[in-house]
mmCIF file of N, CA and C in Angstrom:
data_model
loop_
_atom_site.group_PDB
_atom_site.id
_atom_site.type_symbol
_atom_site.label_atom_id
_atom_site.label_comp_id
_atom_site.label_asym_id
_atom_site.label_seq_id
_atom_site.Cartn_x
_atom_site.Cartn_y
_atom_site.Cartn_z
ATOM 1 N N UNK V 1 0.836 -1.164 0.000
ATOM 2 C CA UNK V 1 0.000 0.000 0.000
ATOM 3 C C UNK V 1 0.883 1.229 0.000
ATOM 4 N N UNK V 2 0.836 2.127 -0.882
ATOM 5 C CA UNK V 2 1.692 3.435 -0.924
ATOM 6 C C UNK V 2 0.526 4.390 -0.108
ATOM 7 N N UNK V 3 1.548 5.152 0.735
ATOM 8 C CA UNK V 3 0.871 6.822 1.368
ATOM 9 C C UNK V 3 1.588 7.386 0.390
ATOM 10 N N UNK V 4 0.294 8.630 0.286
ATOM 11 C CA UNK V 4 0.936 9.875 -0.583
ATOM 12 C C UNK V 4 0.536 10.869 0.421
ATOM 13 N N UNK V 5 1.747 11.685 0.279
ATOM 14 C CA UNK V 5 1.756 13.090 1.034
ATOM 15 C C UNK V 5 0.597 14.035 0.430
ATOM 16 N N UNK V 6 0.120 15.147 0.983
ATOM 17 C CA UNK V 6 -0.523 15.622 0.673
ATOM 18 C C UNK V 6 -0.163 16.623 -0.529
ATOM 19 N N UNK V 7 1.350 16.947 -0.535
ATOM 20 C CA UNK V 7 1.845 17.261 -1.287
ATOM 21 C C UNK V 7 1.528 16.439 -2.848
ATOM 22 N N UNK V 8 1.829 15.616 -2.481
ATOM 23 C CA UNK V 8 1.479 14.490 -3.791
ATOM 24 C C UNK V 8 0.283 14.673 -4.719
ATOM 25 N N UNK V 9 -0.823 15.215 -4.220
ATOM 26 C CA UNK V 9 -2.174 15.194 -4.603
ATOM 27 C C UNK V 9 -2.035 16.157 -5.691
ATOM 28 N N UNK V 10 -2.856 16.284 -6.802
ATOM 29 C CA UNK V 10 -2.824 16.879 -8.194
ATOM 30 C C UNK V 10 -4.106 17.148 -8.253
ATOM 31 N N UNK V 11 -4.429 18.170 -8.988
ATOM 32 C CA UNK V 11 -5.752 18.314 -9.032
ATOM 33 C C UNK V 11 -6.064 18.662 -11.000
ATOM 34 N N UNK V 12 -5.525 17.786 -11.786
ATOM 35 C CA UNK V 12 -5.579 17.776 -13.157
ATOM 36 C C UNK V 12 -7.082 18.450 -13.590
ATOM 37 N N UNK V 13 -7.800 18.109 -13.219
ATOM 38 C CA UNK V 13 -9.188 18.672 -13.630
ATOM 39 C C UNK V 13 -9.718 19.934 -13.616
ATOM 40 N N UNK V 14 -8.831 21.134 -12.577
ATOM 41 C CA UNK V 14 -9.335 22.430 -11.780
ATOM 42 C C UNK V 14 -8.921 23.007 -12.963
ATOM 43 N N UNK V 15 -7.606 23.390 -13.715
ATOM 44 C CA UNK V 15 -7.568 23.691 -15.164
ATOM 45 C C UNK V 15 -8.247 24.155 -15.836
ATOM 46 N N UNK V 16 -8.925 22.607 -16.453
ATOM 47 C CA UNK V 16 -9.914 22.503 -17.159
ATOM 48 C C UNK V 16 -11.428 22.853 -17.561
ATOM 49 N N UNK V 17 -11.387 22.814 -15.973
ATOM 50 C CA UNK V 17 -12.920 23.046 -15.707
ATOM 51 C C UNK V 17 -12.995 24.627 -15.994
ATOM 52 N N UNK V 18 -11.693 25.390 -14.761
ATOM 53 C CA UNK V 18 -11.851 26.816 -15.367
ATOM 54 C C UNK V 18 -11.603 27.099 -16.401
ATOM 55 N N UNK V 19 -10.870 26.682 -17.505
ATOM 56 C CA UNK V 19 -11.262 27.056 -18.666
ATOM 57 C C UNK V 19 -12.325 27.263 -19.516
ATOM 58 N N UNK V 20 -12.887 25.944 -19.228
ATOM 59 C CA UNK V 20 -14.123 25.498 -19.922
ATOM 60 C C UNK V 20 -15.277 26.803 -19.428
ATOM 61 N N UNK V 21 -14.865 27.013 -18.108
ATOM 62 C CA UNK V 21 -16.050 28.017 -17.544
ATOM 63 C C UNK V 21 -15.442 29.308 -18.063
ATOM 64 N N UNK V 22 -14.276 29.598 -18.453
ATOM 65 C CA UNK V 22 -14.457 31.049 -18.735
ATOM 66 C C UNK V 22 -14.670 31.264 -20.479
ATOM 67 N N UNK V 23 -14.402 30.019 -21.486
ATOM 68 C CA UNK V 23 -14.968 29.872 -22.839
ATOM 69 C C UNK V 23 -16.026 29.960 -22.594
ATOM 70 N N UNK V 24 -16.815 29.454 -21.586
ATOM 71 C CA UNK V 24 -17.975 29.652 -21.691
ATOM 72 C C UNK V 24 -18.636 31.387 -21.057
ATOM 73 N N UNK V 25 -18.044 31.821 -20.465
ATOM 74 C CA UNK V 25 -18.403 33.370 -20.146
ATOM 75 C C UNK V 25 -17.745 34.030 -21.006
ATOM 76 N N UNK V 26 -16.897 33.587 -21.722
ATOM 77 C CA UNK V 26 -16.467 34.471 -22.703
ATOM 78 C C UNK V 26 -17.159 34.451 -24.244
ATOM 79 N N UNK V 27 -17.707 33.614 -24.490
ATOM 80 C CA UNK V 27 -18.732 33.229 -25.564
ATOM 81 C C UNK V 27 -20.101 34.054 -25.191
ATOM 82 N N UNK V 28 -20.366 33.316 -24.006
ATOM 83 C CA UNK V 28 -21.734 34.275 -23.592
ATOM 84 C C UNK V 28 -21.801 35.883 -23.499
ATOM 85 N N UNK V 29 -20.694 36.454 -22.951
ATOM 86 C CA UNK V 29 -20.109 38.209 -23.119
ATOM 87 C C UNK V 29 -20.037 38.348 -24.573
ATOM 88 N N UNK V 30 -19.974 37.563 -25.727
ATOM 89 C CA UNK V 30 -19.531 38.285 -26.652
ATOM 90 C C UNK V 30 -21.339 38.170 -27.758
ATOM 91 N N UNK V 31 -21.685 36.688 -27.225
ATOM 92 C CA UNK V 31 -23.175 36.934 -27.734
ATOM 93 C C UNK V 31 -23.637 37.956 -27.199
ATOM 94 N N UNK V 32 -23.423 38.324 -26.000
ATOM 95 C CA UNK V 32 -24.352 39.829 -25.361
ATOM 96 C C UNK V 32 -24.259 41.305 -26.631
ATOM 97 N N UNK V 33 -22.607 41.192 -26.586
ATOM 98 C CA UNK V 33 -22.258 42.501 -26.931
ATOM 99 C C UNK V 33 -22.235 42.626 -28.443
ATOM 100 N N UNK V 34 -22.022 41.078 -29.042
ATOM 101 C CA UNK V 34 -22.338 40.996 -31.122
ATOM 102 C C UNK V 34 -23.699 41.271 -31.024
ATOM 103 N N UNK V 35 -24.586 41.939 -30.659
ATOM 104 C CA UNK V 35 -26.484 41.941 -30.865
ATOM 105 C C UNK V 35 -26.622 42.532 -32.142
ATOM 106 N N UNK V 36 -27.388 42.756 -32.609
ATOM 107 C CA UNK V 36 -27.653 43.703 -33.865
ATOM 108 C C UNK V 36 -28.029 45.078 -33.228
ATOM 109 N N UNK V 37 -27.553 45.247 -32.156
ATOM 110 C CA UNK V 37 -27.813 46.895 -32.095
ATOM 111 C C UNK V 37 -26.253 47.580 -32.762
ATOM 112 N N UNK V 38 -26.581 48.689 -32.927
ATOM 113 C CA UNK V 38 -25.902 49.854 -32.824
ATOM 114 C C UNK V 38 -25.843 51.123 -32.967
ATOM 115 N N UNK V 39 -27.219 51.374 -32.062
ATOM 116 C CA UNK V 39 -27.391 52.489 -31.383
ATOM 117 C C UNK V 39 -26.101 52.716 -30.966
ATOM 118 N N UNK V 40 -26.459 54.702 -31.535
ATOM 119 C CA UNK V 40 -25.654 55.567 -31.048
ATOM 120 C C UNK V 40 -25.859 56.763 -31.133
ATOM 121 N N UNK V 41 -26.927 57.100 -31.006
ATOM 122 C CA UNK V 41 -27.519 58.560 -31.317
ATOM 123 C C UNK V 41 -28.233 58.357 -32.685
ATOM 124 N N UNK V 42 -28.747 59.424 -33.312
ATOM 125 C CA UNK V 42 -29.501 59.864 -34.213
ATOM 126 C C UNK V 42 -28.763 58.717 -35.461
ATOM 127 N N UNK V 43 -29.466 58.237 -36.049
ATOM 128 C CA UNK V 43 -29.019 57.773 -37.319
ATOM 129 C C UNK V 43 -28.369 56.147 -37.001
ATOM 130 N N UNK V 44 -28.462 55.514 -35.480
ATOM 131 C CA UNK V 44 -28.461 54.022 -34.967
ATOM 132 C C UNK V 44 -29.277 53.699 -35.422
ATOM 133 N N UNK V 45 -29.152 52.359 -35.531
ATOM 134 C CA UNK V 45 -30.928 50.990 -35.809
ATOM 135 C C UNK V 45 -30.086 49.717 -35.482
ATOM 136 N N UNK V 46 -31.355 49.270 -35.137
ATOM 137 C CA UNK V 46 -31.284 48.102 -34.681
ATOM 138 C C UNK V 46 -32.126 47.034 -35.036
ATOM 139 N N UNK V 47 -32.201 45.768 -35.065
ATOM 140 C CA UNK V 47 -33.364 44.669 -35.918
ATOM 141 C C UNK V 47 -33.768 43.423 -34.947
ATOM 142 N N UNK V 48 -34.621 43.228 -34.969
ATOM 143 C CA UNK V 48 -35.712 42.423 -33.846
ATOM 144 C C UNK V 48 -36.745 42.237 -34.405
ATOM 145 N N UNK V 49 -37.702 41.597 -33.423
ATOM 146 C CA UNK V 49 -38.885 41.341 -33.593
ATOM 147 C C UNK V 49 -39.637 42.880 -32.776
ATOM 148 N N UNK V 50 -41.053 42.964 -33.145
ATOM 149 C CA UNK V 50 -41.868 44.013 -32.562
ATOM 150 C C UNK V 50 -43.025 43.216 -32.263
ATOM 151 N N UNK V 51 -43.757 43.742 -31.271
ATOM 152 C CA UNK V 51 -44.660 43.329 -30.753
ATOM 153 C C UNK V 51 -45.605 44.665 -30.638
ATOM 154 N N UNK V 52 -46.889 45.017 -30.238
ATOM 155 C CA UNK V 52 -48.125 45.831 -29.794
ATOM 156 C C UNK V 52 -48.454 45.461 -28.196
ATOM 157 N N UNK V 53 -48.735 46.692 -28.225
ATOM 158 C CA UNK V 53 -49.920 46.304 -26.536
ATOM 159 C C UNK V 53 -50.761 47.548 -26.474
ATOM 160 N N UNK V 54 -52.083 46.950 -26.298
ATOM 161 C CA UNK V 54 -53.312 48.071 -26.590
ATOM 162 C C UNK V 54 -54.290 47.963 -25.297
ATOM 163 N N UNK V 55 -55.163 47.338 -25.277
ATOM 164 C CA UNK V 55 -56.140 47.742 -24.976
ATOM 165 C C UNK V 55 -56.073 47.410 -22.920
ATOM 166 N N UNK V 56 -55.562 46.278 -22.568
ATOM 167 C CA UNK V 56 -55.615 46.170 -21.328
ATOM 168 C C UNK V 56 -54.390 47.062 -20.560
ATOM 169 N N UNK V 57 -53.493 47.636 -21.121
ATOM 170 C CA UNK V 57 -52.625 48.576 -20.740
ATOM 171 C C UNK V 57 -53.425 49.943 -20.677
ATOM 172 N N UNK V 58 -54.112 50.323 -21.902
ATOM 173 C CA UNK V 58 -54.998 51.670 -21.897
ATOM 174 C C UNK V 58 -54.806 52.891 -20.610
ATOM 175 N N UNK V 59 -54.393 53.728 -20.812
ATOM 176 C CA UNK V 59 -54.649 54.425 -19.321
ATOM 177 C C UNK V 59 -53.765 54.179 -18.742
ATOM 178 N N UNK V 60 -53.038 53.123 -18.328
ATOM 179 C CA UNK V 60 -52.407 52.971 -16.869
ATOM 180 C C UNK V 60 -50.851 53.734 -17.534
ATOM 181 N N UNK V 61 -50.400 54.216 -15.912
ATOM 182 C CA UNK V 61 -48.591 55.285 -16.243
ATOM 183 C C UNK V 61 -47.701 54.284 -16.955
ATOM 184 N N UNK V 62 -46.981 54.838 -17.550
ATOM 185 C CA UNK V 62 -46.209 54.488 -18.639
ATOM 186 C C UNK V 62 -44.943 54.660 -17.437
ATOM 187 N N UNK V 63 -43.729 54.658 -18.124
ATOM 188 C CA UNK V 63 -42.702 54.287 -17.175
ATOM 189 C C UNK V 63 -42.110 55.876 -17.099
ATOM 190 N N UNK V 64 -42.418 56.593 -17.932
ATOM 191 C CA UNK V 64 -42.373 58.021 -18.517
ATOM 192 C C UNK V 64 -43.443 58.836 -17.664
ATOM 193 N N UNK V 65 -44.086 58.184 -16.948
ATOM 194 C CA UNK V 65 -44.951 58.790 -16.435
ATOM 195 C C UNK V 65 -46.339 59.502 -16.857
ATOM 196 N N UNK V 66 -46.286 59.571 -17.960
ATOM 197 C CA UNK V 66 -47.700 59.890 -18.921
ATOM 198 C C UNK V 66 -48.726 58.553 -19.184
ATOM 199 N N UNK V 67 -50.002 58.622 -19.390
ATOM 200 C CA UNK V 67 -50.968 57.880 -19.397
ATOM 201 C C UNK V 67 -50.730 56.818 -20.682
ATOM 202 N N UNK V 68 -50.568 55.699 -21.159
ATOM 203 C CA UNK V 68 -50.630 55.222 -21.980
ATOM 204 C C UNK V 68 -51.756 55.144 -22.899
ATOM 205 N N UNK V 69 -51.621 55.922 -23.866
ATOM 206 C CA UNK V 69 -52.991 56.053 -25.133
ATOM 207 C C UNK V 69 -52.474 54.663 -26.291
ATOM 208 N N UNK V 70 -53.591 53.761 -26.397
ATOM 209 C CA UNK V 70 -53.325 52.786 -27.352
ATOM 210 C C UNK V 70 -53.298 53.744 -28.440
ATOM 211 N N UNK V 71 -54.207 54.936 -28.610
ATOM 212 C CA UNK V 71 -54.087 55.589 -30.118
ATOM 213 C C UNK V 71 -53.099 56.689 -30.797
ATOM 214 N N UNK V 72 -52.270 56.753 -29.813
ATOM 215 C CA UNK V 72 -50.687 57.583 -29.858
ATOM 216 C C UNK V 72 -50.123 56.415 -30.696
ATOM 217 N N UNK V 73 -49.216 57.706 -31.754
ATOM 218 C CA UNK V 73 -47.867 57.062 -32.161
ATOM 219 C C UNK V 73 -46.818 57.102 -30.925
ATOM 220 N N UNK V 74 -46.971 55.997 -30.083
ATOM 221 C CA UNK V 74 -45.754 55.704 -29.243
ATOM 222 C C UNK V 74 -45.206 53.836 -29.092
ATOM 223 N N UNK V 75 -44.360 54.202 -28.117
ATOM 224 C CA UNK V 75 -43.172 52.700 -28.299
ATOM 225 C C UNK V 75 -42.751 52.612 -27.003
ATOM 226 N N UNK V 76 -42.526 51.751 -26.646
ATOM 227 C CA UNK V 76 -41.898 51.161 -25.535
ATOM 228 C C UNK V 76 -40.031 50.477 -25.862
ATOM 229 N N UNK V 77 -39.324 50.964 -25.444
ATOM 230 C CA UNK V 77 -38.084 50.332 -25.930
ATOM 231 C C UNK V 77 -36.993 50.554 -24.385
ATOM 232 N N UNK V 78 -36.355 49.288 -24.203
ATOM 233 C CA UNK V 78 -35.698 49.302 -23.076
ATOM 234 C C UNK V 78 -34.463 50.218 -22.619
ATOM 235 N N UNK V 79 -33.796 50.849 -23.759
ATOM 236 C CA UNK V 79 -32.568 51.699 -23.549
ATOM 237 C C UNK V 79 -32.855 53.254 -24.281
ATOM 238 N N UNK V 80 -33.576 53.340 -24.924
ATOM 239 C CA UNK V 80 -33.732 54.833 -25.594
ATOM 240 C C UNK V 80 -34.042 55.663 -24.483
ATOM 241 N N UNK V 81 -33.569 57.007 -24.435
ATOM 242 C CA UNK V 81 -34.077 57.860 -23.995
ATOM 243 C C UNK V 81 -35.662 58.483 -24.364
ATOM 244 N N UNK V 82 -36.201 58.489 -23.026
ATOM 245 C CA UNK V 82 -37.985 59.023 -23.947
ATOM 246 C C UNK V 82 -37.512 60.399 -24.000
ATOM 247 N N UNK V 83 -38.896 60.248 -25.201
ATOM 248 C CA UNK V 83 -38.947 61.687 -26.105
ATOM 249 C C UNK V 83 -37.860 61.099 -27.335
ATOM 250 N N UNK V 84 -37.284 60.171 -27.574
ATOM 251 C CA UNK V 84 -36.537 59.662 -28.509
ATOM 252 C C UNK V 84 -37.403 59.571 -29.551
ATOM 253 N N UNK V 85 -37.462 59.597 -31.233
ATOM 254 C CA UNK V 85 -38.499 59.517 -31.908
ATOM 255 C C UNK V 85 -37.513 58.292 -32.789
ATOM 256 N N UNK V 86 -37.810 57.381 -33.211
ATOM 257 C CA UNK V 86 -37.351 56.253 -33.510
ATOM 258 C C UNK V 86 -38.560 56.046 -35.106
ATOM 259 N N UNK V 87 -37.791 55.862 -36.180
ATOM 260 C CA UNK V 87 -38.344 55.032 -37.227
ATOM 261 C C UNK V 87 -38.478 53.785 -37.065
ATOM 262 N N UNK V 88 -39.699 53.005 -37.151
ATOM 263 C CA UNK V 88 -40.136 51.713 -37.067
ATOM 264 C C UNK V 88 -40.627 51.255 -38.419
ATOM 265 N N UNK V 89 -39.492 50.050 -39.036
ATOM 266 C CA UNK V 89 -39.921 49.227 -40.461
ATOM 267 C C UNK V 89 -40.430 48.284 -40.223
ATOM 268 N N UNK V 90 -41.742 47.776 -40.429
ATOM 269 C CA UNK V 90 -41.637 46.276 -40.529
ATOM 270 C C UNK V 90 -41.188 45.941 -41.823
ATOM 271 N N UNK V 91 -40.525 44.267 -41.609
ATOM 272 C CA UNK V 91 -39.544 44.377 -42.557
ATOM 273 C C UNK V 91 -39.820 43.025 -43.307
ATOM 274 N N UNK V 92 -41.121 42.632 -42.766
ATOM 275 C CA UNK V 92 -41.965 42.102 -43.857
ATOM 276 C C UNK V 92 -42.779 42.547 -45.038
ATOM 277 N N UNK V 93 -43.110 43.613 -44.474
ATOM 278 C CA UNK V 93 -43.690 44.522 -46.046
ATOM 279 C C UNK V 93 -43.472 46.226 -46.320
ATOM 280 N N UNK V 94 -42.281 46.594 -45.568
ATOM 281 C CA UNK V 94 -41.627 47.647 -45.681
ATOM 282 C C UNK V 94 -42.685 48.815 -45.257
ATOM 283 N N UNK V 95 -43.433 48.798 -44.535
ATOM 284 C CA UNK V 95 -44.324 50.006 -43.968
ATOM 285 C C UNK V 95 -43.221 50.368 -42.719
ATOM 286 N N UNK V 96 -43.626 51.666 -42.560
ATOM 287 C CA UNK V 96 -42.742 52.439 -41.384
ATOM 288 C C UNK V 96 -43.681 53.586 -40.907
ATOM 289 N N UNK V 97 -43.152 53.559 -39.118
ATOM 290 C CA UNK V 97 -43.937 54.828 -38.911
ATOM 291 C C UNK V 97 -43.081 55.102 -38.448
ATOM 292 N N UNK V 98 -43.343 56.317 -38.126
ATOM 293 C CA UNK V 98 -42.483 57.525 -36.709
ATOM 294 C C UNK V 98 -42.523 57.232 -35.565
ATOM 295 N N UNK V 99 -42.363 56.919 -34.307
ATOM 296 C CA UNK V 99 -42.782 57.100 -32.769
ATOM 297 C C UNK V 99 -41.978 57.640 -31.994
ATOM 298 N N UNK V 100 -42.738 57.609 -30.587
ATOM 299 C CA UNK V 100 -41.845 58.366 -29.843
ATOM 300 C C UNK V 100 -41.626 57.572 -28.538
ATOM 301 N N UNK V 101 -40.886 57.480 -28.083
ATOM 302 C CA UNK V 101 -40.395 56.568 -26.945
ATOM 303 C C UNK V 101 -41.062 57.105 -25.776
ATOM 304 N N UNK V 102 -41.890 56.788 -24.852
ATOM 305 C CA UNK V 102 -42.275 56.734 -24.100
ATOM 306 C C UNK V 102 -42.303 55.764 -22.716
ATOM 307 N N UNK V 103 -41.748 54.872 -22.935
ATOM 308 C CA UNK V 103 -42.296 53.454 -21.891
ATOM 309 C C UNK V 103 -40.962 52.501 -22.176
ATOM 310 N N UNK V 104 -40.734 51.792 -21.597
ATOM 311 C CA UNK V 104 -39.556 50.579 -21.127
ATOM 312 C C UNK V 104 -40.267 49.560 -21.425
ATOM 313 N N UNK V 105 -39.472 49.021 -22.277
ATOM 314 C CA UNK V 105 -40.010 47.515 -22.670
ATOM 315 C C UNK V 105 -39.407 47.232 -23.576
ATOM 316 N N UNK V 106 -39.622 46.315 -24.686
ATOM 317 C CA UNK V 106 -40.512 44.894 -24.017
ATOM 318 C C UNK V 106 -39.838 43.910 -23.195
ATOM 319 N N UNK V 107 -40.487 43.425 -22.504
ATOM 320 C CA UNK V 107 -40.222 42.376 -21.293
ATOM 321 C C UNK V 107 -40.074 41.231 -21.376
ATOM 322 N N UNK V 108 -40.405 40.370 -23.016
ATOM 323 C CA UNK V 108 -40.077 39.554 -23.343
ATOM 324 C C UNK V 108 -38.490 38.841 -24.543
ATOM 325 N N UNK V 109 -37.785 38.337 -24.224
ATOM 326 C CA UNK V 109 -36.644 37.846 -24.947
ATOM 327 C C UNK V 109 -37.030 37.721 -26.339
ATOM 328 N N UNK V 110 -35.649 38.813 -26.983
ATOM 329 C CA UNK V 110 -35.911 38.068 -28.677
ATOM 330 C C UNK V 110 -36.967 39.510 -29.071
ATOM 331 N N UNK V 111 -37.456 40.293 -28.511
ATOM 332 C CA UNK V 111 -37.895 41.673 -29.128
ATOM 333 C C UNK V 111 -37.294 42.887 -28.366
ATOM 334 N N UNK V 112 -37.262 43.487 -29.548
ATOM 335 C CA UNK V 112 -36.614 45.105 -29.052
ATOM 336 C C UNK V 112 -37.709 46.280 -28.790
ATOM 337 N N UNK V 113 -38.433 46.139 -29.511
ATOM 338 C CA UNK V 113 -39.774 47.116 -29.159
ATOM 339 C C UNK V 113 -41.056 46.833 -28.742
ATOM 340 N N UNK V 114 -41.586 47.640 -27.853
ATOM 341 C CA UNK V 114 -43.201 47.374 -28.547
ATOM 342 C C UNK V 114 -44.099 48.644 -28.629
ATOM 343 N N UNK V 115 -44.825 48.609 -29.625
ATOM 344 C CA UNK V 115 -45.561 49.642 -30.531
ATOM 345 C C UNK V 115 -47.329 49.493 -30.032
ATOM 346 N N UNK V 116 -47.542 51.285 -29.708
ATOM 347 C CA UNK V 116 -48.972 51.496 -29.192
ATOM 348 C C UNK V 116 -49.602 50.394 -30.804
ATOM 349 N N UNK V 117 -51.159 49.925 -30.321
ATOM 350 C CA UNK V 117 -52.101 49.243 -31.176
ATOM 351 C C UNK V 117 -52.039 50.513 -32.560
ATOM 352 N N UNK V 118 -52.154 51.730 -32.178
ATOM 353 C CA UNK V 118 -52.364 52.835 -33.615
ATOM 354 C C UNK V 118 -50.895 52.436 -34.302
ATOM 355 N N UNK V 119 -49.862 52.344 -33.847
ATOM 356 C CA UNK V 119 -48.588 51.872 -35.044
ATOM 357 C C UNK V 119 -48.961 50.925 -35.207
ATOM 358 N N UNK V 120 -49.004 49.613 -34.630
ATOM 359 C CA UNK V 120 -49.464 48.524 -35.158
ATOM 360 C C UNK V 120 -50.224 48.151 -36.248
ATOM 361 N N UNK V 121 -51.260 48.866 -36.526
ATOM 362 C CA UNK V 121 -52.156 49.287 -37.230
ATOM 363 C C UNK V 121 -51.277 50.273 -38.143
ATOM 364 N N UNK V 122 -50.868 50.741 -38.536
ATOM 365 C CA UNK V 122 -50.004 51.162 -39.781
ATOM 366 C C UNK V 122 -48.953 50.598 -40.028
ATOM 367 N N UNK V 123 -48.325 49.536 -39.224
ATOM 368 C CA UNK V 123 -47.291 49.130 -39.771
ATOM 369 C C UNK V 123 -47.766 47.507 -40.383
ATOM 370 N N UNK V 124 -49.336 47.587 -40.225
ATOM 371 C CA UNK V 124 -49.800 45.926 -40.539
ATOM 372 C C UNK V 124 -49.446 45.032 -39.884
ATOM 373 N N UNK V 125 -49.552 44.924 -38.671
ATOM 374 C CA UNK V 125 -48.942 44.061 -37.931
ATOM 375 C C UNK V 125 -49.941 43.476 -36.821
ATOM 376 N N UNK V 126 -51.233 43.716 -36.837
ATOM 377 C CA UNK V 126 -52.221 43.396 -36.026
ATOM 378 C C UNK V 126 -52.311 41.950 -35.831
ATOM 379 N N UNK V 127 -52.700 41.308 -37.320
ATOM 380 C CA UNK V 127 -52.827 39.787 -37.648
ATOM 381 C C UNK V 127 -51.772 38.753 -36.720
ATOM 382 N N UNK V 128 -50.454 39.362 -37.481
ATOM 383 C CA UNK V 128 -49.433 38.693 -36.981
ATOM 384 C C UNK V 128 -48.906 38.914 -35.252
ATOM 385 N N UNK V 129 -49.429 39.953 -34.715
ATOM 386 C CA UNK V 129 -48.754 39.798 -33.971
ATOM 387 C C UNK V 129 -47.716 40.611 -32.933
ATOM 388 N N UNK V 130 -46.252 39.916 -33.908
ATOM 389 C CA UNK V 130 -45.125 40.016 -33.867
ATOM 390 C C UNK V 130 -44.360 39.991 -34.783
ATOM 391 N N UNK V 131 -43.521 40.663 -35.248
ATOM 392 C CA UNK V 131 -43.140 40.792 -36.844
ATOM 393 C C UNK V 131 -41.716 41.117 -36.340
ATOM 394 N N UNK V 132 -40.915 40.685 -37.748
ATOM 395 C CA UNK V 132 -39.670 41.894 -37.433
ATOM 396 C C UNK V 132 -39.742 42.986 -38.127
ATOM 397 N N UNK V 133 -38.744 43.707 -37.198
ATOM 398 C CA UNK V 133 -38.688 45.544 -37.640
ATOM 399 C C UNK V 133 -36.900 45.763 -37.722
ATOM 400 N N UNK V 134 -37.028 46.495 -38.131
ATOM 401 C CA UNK V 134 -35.775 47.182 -37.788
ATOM 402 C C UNK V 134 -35.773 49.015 -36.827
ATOM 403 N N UNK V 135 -35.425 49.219 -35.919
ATOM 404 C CA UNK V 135 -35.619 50.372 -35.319
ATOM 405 C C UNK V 135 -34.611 51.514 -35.438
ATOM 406 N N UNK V 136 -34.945 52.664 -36.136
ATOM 407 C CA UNK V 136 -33.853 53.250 -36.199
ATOM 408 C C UNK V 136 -34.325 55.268 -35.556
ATOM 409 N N UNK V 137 -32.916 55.192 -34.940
ATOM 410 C CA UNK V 137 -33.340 56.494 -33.971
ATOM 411 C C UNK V 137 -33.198 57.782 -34.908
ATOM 412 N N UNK V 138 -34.281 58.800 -34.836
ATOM 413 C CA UNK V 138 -34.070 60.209 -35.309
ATOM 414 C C UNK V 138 -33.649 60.955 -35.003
ATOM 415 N N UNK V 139 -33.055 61.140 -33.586
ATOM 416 C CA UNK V 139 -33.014 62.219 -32.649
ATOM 417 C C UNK V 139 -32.695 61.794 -31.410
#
């Protein structure tokens, strides 16, 4: 029977493992930061999906603090400054409106905006849904 000193003991695997864990945070940091944004002031866009929200929101404060009107040209977007006026394409059949940033959102993964029911409604997007857009800032 051999004793091994404690000295003796190797730990071949600790390496590895941290490697493996920082390829893996380093992959995940770089999916964060490759997004299709590139916002940067006036003349940024960015491409996602869009979504609407109308009628059970109606009324209630916006994150901006103003009343949410489904029949405003407005948008919800998580990093713009409000009062931001942002071109919205859908980029299924090339309609675009104007809006204006008002509200923080959307809250769900995989979209960048979401658009009062009145854009929705000009950008044709009622049916579907959720469409992609591309978002690009004016101002």
């Amino acid at each position: 029977m051999t004793i091994r000193s404690p000295d003796a003991i190797r730990e071949p695997s600790l390496p590895r493992i941290t490697s493996g864990l920082s390829t893996f945070a380093l992959l995940g940091a770089l999916a964060l930061l490759g997004g299709c944004s590139t916002f940067g002031g006036a003349g940024g866009s960015e491409t996602g999906k869009a979504s609407y929200y109308g009628d059970r929101h109606h009324g209630q404060r916006t994150a901006s603090g103003e009343r949410f009107d489904q029949n405003a040209m407005t948008a919800a977007h998580r990093t713009l400054p409000f009062g931001t006026r942002v071109r919205v394409t859908n980029l299924n059949n090339e309609r675009s409106v104007v809006l204006r940033i008002n509200d923080r959102g959307p809250f769900v993964r995989g979209r960048v905006i979401d658009v009062s029911r009145a854009a929705a409604v000009h950008l044709d997007m009622l049916r579907a849904g959720v469409v992609p857009v591309r978002v690009e800032a004016l101002d």
